[in-house]
C-alpha positions as semicolon CSV with decimal commas, in nm:
position;residue;x (nm);y (nm);z (nm)
1;M;3,388;-0,005;-3,051
2;V;3,231;0,224;-2,794
3;K;2,994;0,346;-3,057
4;D;2,885;-0,023;-3,128
5;R;2,828;-0,083;-2,767
6;N;2,600;0,214;-2,746
7;W;2,359;0,051;-2,991
8;Y;2,287;-0,217;-2,723
9;L;2,137;0,071;-2,515
10;V;1,883;0,161;-2,771
11;P;1,624;-0,118;-2,683
12;Y;1,659;-0,006;-2,294
13;V;1,622;0,343;-2,382
14;V;1,308;0,295;-2,599
15;F;1,156;0,075;-2,329
16;I;1,211;0,335;-2,067
17;V;1,077;0,613;-2,271
18;L;0,763;0,422;-2,380
19;F;0,673;0,241;-2,056
20;V;0,810;0,487;-1,780
21;V;0,858;0,842;-1,904
22;L;0,578;0,873;-2,132
23;P;0,304;0,724;-1,880
24;I;0,455;0,960;-1,617
25;V;0,421;1,263;-1,859
26;L;0,059;1,171;-1,954
27;I;-0,031;1,142;-1,575
28;V;0,128;1,493;-1,515
29;Y;-0,063;1,619;-1,805
30;Y;-0,404;1,487;-1,711
31;S;-0,354;1,610;-1,341
32;F;-0,400;1,965;-1,477
33;F;-0,764;1,898;-1,599
34;D;-1,078;1,878;-1,413
35;I;-1,365;1,628;-1,488
36;H;-1,515;1,857;-1,748
37;G;-1,179;1,865;-1,937
38;D;-1,090;2,214;-1,844
39;F;-0,742;2,331;-1,749
40;T;-0,704;2,389;-1,366
41;F;-0,492;2,381;-1,057
42;E;-0,784;2,282;-0,850
43;N;-0,694;1,929;-0,813
44;Y;-0,351;2,012;-0,661
45;I;-0,534;2,246;-0,411
46;K;-0,787;1,982;-0,339
47;F;-0,517;1,715;-0,253
48;F;-0,407;1,922;0,053
49;T;-0,762;1,925;0,202
50;P;-0,824;1,719;0,524
51;V;-0,979;1,427;0,328
52;Y;-0,685;1,357;0,104
53;L;-0,432;1,444;0,374
54;K;-0,597;1,204;0,600
55;M;-0,610;0,932;0,336
56;A;-0,231;0,991;0,277
57;L;-0,159;0,945;0,639
58;S;-0,367;0,629;0,652
59;S;-0,159;0,501;0,347
60;F;0,160;0,571;0,521
61;W;0,065;0,415;0,840
62;Y;-0,059;0,081;0,682
63;A;0,243;0,079;0,460
64;F;0,461;0,095;0,755
65;L;0,293;-0,171;0,942
66;I;0,291;-0,410;0,644
67;T;0,667;-0,332;0,602
68;A;0,748;-0,360;0,973
69;F;0,588;-0,693;1,023
70;S;0,729;-0,825;0,695
71;L;1,077;-0,725;0,814
72;L;1,029;-0,875;1,158
73;I;0,946;-1,199;1,003
74;A;1,172;-1,192;0,699
75;Y;1,498;-1,128;0,868
76;P;1,515;-1,420;1,117
77;T;1,365;-1,635;0,836
78;A;1,636;-1,526;0,588
79;Y;1,905;-1,590;0,872
80;F;1,767;-1,944;0,929
81;L;1,761;-2,024;0,567
82;T;2,130;-1,947;0,516
83;K;2,205;-2,211;0,780
84;L;2,006;-2,478;0,606
85;K;2,172;-2,753;0,395
86;Y;1,924;-2,727;0,097
87;K;1,878;-2,360;0,143
88;Q;1,815;-2,286;-0,230
89;L;1,532;-2,530;-0,223
90;W;1,370;-2,382;0,075
91;L;1,419;-2,026;-0,068
92;L;1,243;-2,153;-0,392
93;L;0,945;-2,288;-0,188
94;I;0,911;-1,955;-0,019
95;I;0,918;-1,756;-0,363
96;V;0,690;-1,995;-0,551
97;P;0,362;-1,851;-0,394
98;S;0,462;-1,508;-0,538
99;W;0,399;-1,654;-0,880
100;I;0,033;-1,725;-0,805
101;N;-0,209;-1,441;-0,928
102;L;-0,276;-1,184;-0,662
103;L;-0,656;-1,209;-0,714
104;L;-0,648;-1,579;-0,663
105;K;-0,465;-1,545;-0,333
106;A;-0,706;-1,264;-0,215
107;Y;-1,012;-1,495;-0,283
108;A;-0,841;-1,785;-0,107
109;F;-0,804;-1,574;0,201
110;I;-1,173;-1,458;0,172
111;G;-1,251;-1,824;0,220
112;I;-1,009;-1,883;0,501
113;F;-1,114;-1,586;0,718
114;G;-1,470;-1,609;0,626
115;T;-1,745;-1,690;0,890
116;Y;-1,734;-2,055;0,808
117;G;-1,367;-2,072;0,686
118;F;-1,069;-2,238;0,827
119;A;-0,965;-1,984;1,062
120;N;-1,291;-1,961;1,244
121;A;-1,322;-2,339;1,255
122;M;-0,989;-2,349;1,444
123;L;-1,109;-2,077;1,686
124;E;-1,423;-2,287;1,760
125;T;-1,204;-2,593;1,804
126;F;-1,004;-2,402;2,087
127;G;-1,336;-2,291;2,236
128;I;-1,296;-1,920;2,137
129;G;-1,595;-1,908;1,899
130;R;-1,636;-1,761;1,570
131;Q;-1,507;-1,414;1,520
132;Q;-1,530;-1,144;1,257
133;L;-1,195;-1,182;1,083
134;L;-1,272;-1,090;0,727
135;F;-1,328;-0,711;0,659
136;T;-1,086;-0,601;0,945
137;D;-0,762;-0,427;0,974
138;F;-0,611;-0,750;1,100
139;S;-0,711;-0,949;0,799
140;F;-0,589;-0,667;0,560
141;I;-0,252;-0,645;0,729
142;F;-0,207;-1,033;0,756
143;V;-0,289;-1,092;0,383
144;S;-0,058;-0,794;0,274
145;V;0,215;-0,924;0,476
146;Y;0,182;-1,283;0,345
147;I;0,184;-1,154;-0,016
148;F;0,499;-0,911;0,021
149;I;0,707;-1,113;0,257
150;P;0,876;-1,326;-0,023
151;F;1,009;-0,980;-0,165
152;M;1,143;-0,893;0,169
153;I;1,318;-1,223;0,238
154;L;1,505;-1,247;-0,099
155;P;1,729;-0,930;-0,077
156;I;1,781;-0,999;0,291
157;Y;1,881;-1,349;0,224
158;N;2,118;-1,257;-0,054
159;A;2,279;-0,992;0,168
160;L;2,326;-1,256;0,456
161;D;2,442;-1,516;0,212
162;K;2,712;-1,310;0,097
163;L;2,830;-1,217;0,436
164;N;3,181;-1,309;0,516
165;P;3,171;-1,563;0,802
166;S;3,519;-1,477;0,910
167;L;3,407;-1,135;1,028
168;V;3,137;-1,299;1,254
169;D;3,415;-1,553;1,393
170;A;3,655;-1,254;1,447
171;S;3,375;-1,052;1,636
172;K;3,325;-1,360;1,880
173;D;3,697;-1,415;1,908
174;L;3,721;-1,064;2,044
175;G;3,464;-1,137;2,307
176;A;3,149;-0,987;2,148
177;S;2,824;-1,138;2,258
178;N;2,582;-1,272;2,020
179;W;2,364;-0,948;2,031
180;T;2,674;-0,726;1,991
181;T;2,794;-0,945;1,696
182;F;2,452;-0,903;1,544
183;S;2,407;-0,524;1,602
184;H;2,758;-0,426;1,509
185;V;2,857;-0,670;1,241
186;I;2,586;-0,867;1,085
187;F;2,304;-0,612;1,067
188;P;2,520;-0,320;0,937
189;L;2,681;-0,546;0,669
190;T;2,314;-0,670;0,552
191;L;2,169;-0,324;0,581
192;D;2,154;-0,273;0,202
193;G;1,946;-0,596;0,189
194;V;1,719;-0,464;0,443
195;K;1,690;-0,127;0,258
196;S;1,610;-0,299;-0,074
197;G;1,343;-0,523;0,098
198;C;1,177;-0,228;0,272
199;Q;1,174;-0,040;-0,063
200;V;1,010;-0,337;-0,261
201;V;0,739;-0,373;0,018
202;F;0,677;-0,031;0,140
203;I;0,638;0,140;-0,212
204;P;0,380;-0,097;-0,354
205;A;0,203;-0,121;-0,011
206;L;0,154;0,255;-0,019
207;S;-0,064;0,212;-0,327
208;L;-0,258;-0,094;-0,252
209;F;-0,620;-0,092;-0,378
210;M;-0,740;-0,444;-0,454
211;L;-0,699;-0,583;-0,104
212;T;-0,852;-0,293;0,060
213;R;-1,183;-0,385;-0,117
214;L;-1,164;-0,765;-0,125
215;I;-1,004;-0,824;0,221
216;A;-1,069;-0,514;0,418
217;G;-1,420;-0,460;0,270
218;N;-1,331;-0,078;0,185
219;R;-1,282;-0,025;0,573
220;V;-0,913;0,053;0,487
221;I;-0,897;0,364;0,251
222;T;-0,568;0,449;0,083
223;L;-0,451;0,677;-0,188
224;G;-0,437;0,363;-0,428
225;T;-0,802;0,310;-0,344
226;A;-0,872;0,682;-0,424
227;V;-0,687;0,658;-0,749
228;E;-0,889;0,345;-0,852
229;Q;-1,221;0,520;-0,762
230;H;-1,157;0,832;-0,959
231;F;-1,046;0,646;-1,264
232;L;-1,310;0,377;-1,261
233;V;-1,611;0,507;-1,082
234;T;-1,616;0,898;-1,062
235;Q;-1,435;0,929;-1,402
236;N;-1,244;1,228;-1,245
237;W;-0,920;1,143;-1,434
238;G;-0,762;1,464;-1,336
239;M;-0,784;1,404;-0,961
240;G;-0,694;1,051;-1,002
241;S;-0,393;1,162;-1,191
242;T;-0,293;1,423;-0,931
243;I;-0,295;1,160;-0,655
244;A;-0,081;0,941;-0,880
245;V;0,166;1,238;-0,913
246;F;0,204;1,270;-0,549
247;L;0,254;0,892;-0,498
248;I;0,528;0,898;-0,753
249;I;0,695;1,185;-0,581
250;I;0,659;1,006;-0,257
251;M;0,806;0,691;-0,403
252;V;1,103;0,859;-0,560
253;F;1,165;1,045;-0,233
254;I;1,165;0,713;-0,038
255;M;1,404;0,564;-0,288
256;V;1,637;0,853;-0,260
257;I;1,653;0,861;0,130
258;S;1,690;0,481;0,159
259;G;1,964;0,477;-0,105
260;S;2,274;0,254;-0,039
261;R;2,556;0,412;0,153
262;K;2,887;0,263;0,265
263;R;2,898;0,207;0,638
264;G;3,190;0,109;0,858
265;I;3,187;-0,156;1,107
266;K;3,212;-0,070;1,480
267;L;3,339;-0,340;1,724
């Protein structure tokens, strides 16, 4: 019986090998070759130069801002959703925009933030006047948060929805304030959902490249932008693969340090 069950793992193992392990092996392989196809360690040495280190720092900073703003908006939104009567319907309405193609959403925001777009029309209505909204850090972070926020809301909502309400009632019966109940009961018990949300936002935000060009006008340069440029413009696949290797290492490290751990409740 056990041997029969093991056969069900074959499609999964084949998928993982073909679409996860093999691509990573190819990326690592190409990272040891220069633009002329010669074996070298120069790509790894070059990554630790000020240019790429500054790019890595910029990637971390923008990914942190996107994750932080997404969390600040998503947590109270998810909490409010759990209190609604038709919460599943409202959750679906929040998730539906994530089904739309990323490129279409990017072009939509180009129109919204453009000189004659809706955002500037509203600013003129309030007497502020037209502003340069497109191709700024603000527009890049705003659009990125809009795109990623459903992925932050969903795991937090699931964690809040599974929370035992009797624990919250017990905390209040013991005289705890609303803030104490939140900080010592609700938030610790939903921390796994917060971690999952931060992972699914921070990791892809770390390697964004399309929005940096379309929304930020290449004013925001990240490691993802560098990978795209090396593969599609300079044709330096070795350097592009080297940056991708470090991105993979960083992403694995983030997943390890943000892994789920059992926590007690302090009242």
